[in-house]
mmCIF file of C-alpha atoms in Angstrom:
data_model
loop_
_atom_site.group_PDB
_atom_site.id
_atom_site.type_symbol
_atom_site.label_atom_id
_atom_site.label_comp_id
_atom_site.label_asym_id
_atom_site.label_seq_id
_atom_site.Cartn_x
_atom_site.Cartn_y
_atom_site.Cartn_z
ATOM 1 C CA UNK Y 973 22.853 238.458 15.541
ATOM 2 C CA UNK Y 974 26.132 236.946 14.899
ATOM 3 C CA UNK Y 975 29.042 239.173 15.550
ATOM 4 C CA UNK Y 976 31.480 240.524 12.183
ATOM 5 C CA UNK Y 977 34.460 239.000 11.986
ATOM 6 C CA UNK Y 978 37.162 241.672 13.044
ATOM 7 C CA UNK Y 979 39.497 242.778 10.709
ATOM 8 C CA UNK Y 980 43.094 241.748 10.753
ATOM 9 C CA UNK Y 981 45.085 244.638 11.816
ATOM 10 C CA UNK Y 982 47.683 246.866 9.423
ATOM 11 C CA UNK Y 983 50.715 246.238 10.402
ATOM 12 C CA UNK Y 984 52.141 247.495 7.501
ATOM 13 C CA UNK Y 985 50.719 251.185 8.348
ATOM 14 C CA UNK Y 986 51.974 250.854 11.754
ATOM 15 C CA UNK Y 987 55.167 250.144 9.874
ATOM 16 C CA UNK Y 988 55.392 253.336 7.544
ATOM 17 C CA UNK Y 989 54.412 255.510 10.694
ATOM 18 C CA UNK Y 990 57.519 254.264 12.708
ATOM 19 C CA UNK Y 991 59.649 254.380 9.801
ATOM 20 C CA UNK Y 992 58.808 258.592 9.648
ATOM 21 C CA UNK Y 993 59.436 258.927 13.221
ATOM 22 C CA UNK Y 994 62.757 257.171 13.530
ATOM 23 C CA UNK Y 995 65.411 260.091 14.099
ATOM 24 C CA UNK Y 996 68.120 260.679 11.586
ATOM 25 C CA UNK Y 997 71.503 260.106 12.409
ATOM 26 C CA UNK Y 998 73.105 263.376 13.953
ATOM 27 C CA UNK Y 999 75.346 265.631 12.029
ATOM 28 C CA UNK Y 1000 77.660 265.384 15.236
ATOM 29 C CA UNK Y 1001 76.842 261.060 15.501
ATOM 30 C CA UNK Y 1002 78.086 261.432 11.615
ATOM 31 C CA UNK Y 1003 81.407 263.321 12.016
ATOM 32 C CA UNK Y 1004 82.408 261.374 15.113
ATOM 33 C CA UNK Y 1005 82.318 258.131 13.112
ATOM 34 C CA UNK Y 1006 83.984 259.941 9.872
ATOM 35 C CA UNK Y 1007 86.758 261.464 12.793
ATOM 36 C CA UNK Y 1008 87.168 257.610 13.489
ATOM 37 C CA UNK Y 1009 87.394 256.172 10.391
ATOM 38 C CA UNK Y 1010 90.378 259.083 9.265
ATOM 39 C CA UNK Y 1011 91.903 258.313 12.867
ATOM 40 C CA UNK Y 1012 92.126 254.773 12.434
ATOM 41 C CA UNK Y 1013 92.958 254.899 8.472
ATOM 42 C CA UNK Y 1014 96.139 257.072 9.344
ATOM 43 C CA UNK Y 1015 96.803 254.490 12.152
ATOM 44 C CA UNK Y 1016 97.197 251.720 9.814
ATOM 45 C CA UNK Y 1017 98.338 253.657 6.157
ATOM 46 C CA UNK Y 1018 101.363 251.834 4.742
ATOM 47 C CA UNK Y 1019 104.601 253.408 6.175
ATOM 48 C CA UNK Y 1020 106.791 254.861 3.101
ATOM 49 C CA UNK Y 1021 109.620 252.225 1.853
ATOM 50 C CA UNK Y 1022 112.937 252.519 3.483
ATOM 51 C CA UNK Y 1023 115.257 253.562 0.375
ATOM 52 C CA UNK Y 1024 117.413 251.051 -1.010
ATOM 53 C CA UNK Y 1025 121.215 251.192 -1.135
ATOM 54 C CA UNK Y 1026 121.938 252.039 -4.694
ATOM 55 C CA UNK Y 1027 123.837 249.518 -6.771
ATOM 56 C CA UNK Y 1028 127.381 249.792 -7.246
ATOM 57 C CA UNK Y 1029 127.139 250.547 -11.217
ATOM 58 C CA UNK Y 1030 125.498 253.429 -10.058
ATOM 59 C CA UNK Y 1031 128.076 254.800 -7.378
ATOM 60 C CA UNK Y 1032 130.284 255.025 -10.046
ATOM 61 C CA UNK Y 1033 128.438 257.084 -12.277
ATOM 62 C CA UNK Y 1034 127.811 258.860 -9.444
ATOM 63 C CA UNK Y 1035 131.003 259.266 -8.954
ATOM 64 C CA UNK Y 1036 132.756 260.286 -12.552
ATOM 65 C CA UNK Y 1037 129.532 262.744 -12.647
ATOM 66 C CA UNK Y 1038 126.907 261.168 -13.891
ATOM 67 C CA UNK Y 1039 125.409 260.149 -17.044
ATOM 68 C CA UNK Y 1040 126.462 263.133 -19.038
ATOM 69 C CA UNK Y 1041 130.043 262.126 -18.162
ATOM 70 C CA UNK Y 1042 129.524 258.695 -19.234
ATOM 71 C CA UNK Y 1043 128.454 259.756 -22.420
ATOM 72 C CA UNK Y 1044 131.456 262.187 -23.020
ATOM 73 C CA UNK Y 1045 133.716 259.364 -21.885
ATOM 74 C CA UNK Y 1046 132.052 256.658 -24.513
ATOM 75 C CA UNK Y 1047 132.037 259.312 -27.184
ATOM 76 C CA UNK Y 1048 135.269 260.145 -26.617
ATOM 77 C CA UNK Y 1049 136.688 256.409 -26.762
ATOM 78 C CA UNK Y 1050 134.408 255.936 -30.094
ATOM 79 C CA UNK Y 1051 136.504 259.021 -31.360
ATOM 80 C CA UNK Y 1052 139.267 257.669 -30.796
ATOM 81 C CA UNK Y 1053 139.700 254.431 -31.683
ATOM 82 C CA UNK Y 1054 138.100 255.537 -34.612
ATOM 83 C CA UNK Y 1055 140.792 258.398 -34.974
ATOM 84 C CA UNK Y 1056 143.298 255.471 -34.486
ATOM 85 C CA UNK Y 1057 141.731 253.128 -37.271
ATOM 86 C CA UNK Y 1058 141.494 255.722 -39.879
ATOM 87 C CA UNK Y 1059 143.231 259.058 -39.006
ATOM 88 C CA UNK Y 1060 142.529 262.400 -41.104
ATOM 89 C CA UNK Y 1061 144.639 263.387 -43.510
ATOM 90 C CA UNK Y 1062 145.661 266.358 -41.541
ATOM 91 C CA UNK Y 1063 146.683 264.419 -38.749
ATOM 92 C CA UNK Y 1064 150.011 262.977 -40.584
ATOM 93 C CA UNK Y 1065 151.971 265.720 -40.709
ATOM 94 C CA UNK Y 1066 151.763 266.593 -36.819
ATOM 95 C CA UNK Y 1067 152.435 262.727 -36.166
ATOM 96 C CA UNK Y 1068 155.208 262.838 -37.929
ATOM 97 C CA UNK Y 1069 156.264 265.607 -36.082
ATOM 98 C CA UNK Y 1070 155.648 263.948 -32.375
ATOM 99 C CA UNK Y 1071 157.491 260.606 -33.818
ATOM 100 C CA UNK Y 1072 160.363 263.431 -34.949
ATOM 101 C CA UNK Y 1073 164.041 264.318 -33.276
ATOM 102 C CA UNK Y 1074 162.634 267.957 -33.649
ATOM 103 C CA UNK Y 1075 159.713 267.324 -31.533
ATOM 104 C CA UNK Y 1076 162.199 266.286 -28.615
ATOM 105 C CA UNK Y 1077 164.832 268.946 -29.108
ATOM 106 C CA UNK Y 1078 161.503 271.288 -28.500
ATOM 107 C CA UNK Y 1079 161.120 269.168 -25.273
ATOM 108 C CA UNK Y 1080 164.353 270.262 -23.770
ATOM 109 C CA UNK Y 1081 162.676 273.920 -23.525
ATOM 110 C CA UNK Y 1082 160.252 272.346 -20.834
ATOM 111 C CA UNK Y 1083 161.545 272.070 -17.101
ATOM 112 C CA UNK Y 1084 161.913 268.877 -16.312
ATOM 113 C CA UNK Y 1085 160.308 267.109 -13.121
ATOM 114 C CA UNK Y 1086 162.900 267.154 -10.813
ATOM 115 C CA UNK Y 1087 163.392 271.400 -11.028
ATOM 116 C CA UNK Y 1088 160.250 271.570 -10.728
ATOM 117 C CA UNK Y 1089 160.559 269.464 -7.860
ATOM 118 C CA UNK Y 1090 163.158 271.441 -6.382
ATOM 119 C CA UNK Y 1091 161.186 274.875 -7.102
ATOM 120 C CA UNK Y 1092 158.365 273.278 -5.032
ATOM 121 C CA UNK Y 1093 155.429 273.561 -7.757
ATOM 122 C CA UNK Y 1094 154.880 270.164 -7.366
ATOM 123 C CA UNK U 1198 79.787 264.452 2.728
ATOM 124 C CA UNK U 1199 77.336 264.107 -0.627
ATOM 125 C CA UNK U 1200 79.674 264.429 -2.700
ATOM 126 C CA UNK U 1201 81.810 261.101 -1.425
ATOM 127 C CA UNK U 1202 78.914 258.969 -2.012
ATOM 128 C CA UNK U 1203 78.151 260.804 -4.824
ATOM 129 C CA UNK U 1204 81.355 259.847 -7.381
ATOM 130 C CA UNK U 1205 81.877 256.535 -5.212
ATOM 131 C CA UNK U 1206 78.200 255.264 -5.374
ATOM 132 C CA UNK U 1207 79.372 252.373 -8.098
ATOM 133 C CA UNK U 1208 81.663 251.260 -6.001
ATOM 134 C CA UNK U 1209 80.496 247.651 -4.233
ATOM 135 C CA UNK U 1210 80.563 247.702 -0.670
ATOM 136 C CA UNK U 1211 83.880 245.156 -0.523
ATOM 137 C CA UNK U 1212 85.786 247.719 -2.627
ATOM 138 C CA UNK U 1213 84.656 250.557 -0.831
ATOM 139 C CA UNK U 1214 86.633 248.995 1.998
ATOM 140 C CA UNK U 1215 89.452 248.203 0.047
ATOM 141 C CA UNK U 1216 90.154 251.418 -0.894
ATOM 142 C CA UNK U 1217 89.875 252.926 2.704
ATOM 143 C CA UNK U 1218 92.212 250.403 3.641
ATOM 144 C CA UNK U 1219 94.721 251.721 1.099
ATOM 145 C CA UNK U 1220 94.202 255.310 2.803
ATOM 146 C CA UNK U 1221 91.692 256.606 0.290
ATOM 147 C CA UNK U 1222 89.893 259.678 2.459
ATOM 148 C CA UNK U 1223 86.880 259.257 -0.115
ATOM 149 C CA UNK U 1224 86.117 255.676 0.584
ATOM 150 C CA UNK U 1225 85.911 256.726 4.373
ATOM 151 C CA UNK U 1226 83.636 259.439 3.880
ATOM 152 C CA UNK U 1227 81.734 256.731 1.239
ATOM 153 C CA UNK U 1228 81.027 254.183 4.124
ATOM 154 C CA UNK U 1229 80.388 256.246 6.594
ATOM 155 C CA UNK U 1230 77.375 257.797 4.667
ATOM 156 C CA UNK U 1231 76.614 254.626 3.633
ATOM 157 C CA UNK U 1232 76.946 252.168 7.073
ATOM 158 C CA UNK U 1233 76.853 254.675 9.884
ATOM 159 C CA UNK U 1234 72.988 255.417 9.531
ATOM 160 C CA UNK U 1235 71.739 252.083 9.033
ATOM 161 C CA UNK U 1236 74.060 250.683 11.696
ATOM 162 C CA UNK U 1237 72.115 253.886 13.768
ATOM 163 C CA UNK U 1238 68.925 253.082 12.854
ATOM 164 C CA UNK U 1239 69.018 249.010 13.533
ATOM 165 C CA UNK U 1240 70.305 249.884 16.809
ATOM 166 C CA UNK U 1241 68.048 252.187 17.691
ATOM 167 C CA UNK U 1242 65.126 250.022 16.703
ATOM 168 C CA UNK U 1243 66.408 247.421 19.245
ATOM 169 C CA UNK U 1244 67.336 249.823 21.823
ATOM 170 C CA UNK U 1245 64.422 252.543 21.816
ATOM 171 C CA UNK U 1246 67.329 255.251 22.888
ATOM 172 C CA UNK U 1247 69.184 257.697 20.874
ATOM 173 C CA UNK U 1248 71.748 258.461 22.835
ATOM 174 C CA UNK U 1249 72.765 254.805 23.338
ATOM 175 C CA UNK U 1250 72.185 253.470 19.641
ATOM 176 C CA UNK U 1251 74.334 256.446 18.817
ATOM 177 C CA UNK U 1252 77.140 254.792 20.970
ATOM 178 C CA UNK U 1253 76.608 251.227 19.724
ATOM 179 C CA UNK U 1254 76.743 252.444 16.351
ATOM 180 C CA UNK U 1255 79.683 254.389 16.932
ATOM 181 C CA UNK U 1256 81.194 251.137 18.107
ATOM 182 C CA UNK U 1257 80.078 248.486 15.561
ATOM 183 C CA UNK U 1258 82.329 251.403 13.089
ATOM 184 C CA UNK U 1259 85.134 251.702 15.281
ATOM 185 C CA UNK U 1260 85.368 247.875 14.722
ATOM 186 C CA UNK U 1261 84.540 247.896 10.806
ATOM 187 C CA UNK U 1262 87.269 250.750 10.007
ATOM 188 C CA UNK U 1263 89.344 247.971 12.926
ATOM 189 C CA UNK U 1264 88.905 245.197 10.503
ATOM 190 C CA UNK U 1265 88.915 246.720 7.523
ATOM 191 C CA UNK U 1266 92.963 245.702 6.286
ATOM 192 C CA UNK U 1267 92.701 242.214 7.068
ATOM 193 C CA UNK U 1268 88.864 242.071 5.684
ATOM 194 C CA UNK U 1269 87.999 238.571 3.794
ATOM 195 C CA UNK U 1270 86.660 239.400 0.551
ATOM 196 C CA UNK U 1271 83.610 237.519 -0.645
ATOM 197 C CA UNK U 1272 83.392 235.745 2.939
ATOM 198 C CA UNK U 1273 80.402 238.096 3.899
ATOM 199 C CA UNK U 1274 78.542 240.949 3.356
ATOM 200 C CA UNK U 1275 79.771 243.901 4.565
ATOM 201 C CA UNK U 1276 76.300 244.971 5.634
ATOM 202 C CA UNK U 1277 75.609 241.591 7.488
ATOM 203 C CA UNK U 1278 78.873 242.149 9.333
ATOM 204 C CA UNK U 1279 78.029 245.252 10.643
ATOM 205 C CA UNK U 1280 74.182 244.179 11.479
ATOM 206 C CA UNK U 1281 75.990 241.387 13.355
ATOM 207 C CA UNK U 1282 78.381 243.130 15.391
ATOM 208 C CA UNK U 1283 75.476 245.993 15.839
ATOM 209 C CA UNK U 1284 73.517 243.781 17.080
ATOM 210 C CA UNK U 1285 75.824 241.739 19.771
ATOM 211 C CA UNK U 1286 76.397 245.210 20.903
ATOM 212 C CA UNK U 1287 72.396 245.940 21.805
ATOM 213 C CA UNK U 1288 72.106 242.724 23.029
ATOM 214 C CA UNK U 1289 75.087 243.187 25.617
ATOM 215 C CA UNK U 1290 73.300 246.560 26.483
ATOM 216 C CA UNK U 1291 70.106 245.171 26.400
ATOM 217 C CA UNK U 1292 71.105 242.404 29.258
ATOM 218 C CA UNK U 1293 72.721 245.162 31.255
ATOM 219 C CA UNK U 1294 70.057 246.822 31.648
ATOM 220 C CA UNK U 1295 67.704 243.873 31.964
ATOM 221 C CA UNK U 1296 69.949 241.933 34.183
ATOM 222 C CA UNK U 1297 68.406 238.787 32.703
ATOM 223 C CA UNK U 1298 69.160 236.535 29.523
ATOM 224 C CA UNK U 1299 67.087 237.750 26.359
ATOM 225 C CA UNK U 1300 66.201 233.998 25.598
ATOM 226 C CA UNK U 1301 64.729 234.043 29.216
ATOM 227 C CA UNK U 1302 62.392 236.716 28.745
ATOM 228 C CA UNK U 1303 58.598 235.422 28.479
ATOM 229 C CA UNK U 1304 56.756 235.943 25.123
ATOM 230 C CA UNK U 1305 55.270 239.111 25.432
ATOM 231 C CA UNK U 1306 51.623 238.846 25.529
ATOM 232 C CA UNK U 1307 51.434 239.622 28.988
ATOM 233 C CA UNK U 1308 53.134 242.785 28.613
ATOM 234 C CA UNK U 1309 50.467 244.508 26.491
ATOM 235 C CA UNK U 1310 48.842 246.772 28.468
ATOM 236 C CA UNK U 1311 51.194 248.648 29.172
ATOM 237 C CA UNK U 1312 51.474 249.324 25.132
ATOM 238 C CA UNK U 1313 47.691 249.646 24.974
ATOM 239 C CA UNK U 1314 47.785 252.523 27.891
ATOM 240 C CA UNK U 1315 50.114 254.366 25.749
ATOM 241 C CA UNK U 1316 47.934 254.170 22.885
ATOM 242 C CA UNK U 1317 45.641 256.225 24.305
ATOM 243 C CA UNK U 1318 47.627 259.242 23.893
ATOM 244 C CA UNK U 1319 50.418 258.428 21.495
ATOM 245 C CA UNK U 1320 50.467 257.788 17.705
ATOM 246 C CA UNK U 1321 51.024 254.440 15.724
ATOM 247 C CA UNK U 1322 54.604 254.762 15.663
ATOM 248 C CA UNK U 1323 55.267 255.118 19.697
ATOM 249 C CA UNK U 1324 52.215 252.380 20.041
ATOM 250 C CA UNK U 1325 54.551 250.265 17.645
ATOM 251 C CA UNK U 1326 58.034 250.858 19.208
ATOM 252 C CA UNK U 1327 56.447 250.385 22.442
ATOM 253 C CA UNK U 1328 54.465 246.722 21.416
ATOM 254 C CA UNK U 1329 58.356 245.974 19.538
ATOM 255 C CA UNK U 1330 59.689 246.649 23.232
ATOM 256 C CA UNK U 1331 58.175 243.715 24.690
ATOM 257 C CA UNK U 1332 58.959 241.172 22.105
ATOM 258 C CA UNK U 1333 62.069 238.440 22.441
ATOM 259 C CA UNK U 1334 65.215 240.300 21.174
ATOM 260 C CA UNK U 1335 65.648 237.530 18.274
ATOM 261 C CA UNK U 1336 61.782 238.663 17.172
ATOM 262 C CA UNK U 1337 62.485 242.068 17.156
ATOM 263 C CA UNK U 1338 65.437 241.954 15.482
ATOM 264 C CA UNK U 1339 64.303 239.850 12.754
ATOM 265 C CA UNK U 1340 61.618 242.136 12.099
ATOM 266 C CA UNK U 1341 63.651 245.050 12.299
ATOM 267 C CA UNK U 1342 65.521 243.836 9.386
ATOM 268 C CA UNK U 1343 62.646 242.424 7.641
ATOM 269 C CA UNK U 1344 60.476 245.139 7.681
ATOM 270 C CA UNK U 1345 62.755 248.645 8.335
ATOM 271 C CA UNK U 1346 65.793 247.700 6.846
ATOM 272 C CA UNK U 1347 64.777 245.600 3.893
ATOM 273 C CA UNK U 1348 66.961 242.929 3.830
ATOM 274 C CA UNK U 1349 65.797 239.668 2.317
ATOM 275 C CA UNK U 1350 65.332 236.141 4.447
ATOM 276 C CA UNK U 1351 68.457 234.760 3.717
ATOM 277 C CA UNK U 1352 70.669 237.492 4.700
ATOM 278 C CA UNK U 1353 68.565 237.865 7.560
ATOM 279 C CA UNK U 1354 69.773 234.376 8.705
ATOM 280 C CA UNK U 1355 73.051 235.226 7.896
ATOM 281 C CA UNK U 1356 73.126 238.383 10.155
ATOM 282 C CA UNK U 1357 70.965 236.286 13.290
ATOM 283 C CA UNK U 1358 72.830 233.080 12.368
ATOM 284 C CA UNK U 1359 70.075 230.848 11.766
ATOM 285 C CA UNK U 1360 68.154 228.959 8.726
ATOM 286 C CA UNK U 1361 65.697 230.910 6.971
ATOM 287 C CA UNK U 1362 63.118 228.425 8.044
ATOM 288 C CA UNK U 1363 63.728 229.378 11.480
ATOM 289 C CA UNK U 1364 63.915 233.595 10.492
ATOM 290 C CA UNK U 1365 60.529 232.820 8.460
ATOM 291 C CA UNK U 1366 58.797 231.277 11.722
ATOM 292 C CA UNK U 1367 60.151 234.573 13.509
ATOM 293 C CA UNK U 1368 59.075 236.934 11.736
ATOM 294 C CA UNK U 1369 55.850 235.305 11.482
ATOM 295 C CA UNK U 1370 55.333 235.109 15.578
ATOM 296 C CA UNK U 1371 56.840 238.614 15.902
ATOM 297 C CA UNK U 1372 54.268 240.101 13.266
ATOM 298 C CA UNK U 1373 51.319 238.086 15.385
ATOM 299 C CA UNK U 1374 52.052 239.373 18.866
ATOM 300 C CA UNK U 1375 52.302 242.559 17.522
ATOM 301 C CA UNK U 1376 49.055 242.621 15.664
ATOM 302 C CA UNK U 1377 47.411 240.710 18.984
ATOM 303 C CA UNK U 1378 49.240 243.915 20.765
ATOM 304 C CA UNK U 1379 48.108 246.430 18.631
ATOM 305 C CA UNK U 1380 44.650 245.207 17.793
ATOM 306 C CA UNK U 1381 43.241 245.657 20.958
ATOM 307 C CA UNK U 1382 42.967 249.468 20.986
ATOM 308 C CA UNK U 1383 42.472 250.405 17.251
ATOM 309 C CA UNK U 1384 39.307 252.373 17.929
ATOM 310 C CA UNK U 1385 41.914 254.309 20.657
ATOM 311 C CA UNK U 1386 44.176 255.309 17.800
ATOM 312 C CA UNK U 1387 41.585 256.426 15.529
ATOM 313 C CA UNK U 1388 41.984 253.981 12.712
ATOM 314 C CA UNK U 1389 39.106 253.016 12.147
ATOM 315 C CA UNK U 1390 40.542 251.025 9.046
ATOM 316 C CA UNK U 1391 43.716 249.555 11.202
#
């Protein structure tokens, strides 16, 4: 009697049973690589920017006290010059006065800068 | 760690890296989940020990989180990188503790009884491991990532750095010893349909 044929061999079963007995990764195997990766990230993490000098426009606003001052100072220059272009009426009268022999005479009351000198207050 | 791969599952592999370079804690926890067991269980496929595919893998990450800054994008996979560098790593171990070349090692016929004794008392998967043992590295490898890992032909040749032609014709001789391996003692294993 002729012998059957033998029949080819599952490899793909042996396949599916290795692939259930294969070990998982270990929790420890896990957190040493993730202790690696945060090791070597903080190794290479861009290093802050050194600060840049600040520009000179800005020392100076630094130095008259900042923007709010600036904005006093402009407002203040608007006002006048507009003040100069078109005073208020109630401005003439104390004009006139400064431009006046009165308003000197009134000056004479003051202590001039050389007793005041002499008194050491300066 | 879920909850990393969880919100960053979208994100393609090259990005992932991206963003770890950039310091994103996230992205690190992302491809670790996501690398760190397959570059486990490739390894110890090739290496049949825990212990030491646990340190191979260990280093084939060390050198990915290395790289990762001054990575290449759209040069290669990040998955066939790390298969590659895993599997230089079992090779070096593998000739260590051979102390010959792997493309010196006979075909492995002649090494099957000591699978078939095994048979006799273990179960498919240690019979398997066992035949996978005495195939050529290249073989074994090729299989490994045919048939455990899923990747396709192509970027099988990519990670073994040969043509698909030549991964086709090793997969095919790898999947013939072991059946000519195997096949011997299937009444042993009590398959009667294996």
């Amino acid at each position: 009697m002729p012998k059957t044929p033998e029949k080819p061999i599952d490899l793909d079963g042996f396949f599916a049973a290795e692939k259930q007995a294969v070990n998982e990764p270990s929790t420890d195997f896990m957190a040493r690589v993730l202790r690696d990766a945060e090791d070597i990230q903080d190794a290479f993490a861009p290093q802050a920017p050194s600060p840049k000098p600040k520009p000179i426009w800005e020392a100076l606003i630094g130095a008259i006290g900042g923007w709010r001052s600036v904005a006093g100072l402009a407002t203040a220059t608007i006002v006048g010059v507009w003040i100069g272009v078109s005073p208020p009426e109630s401005l003439d009268g104390l004009a006139s006065f400064v431009w006046s022999e009165d308003a000197v005479s009134y000056a004479e009351y003051l202590p001039n800068y050389d007793y005041t000198l002499l008194e050491g207050q300066l | 760690m879920s909850n990393a791969r969880a919100t960053l599952s979208e994100v393609p592999e090259e990005e992932l890296l991206v963003l770890y370079a950039n310091g994103d804690r996230a992205a690190a926890r992302a491809l670790t989940e996501l690398f760190a067991p397959k570059a486990f269980a490739f390894a110890q496929r090739l290496l049949s020990d825990r212990a030491e595919a646990e340190d191979v893998a260990q280093e084939a990450m060390l050198r990915l989180w290395k790289i990762a800054p001054e990575w290449r994008r759209g040069e290669a996979k990040v998955s066939t990188w790390l298969y590659q560098v895993t599997r230089n790593l079992c090779t070096d171990r593998l000739r260590k503790r051979r102390g010959v070349g792997l493309d010196e090692i006979a075909e492995p016929l002649s090494d099957a009884k000591s699978a078939e004794e095994v048979m006799q008392t273990e179960d498919r998967a240690k019979a398997l491991q066992l035949a996978m043992e005495t195939l050529p590295e290249r073989q074994r490898a090729a299989i490994v990532l045919r048939h455990f890992e899923g990747l396709s032909n192509p970027e099988i040749a990519d990670v073994l750095e040969i043509s698909t032609e030549a991964v086709e014709s090793l997969t095919a001789r790898g999947k013939r010893a072991l059946a000519k391996l195997l096949s011997g003692r299937r009444d042993e294993l009590g398959y009667t349909d294996a």
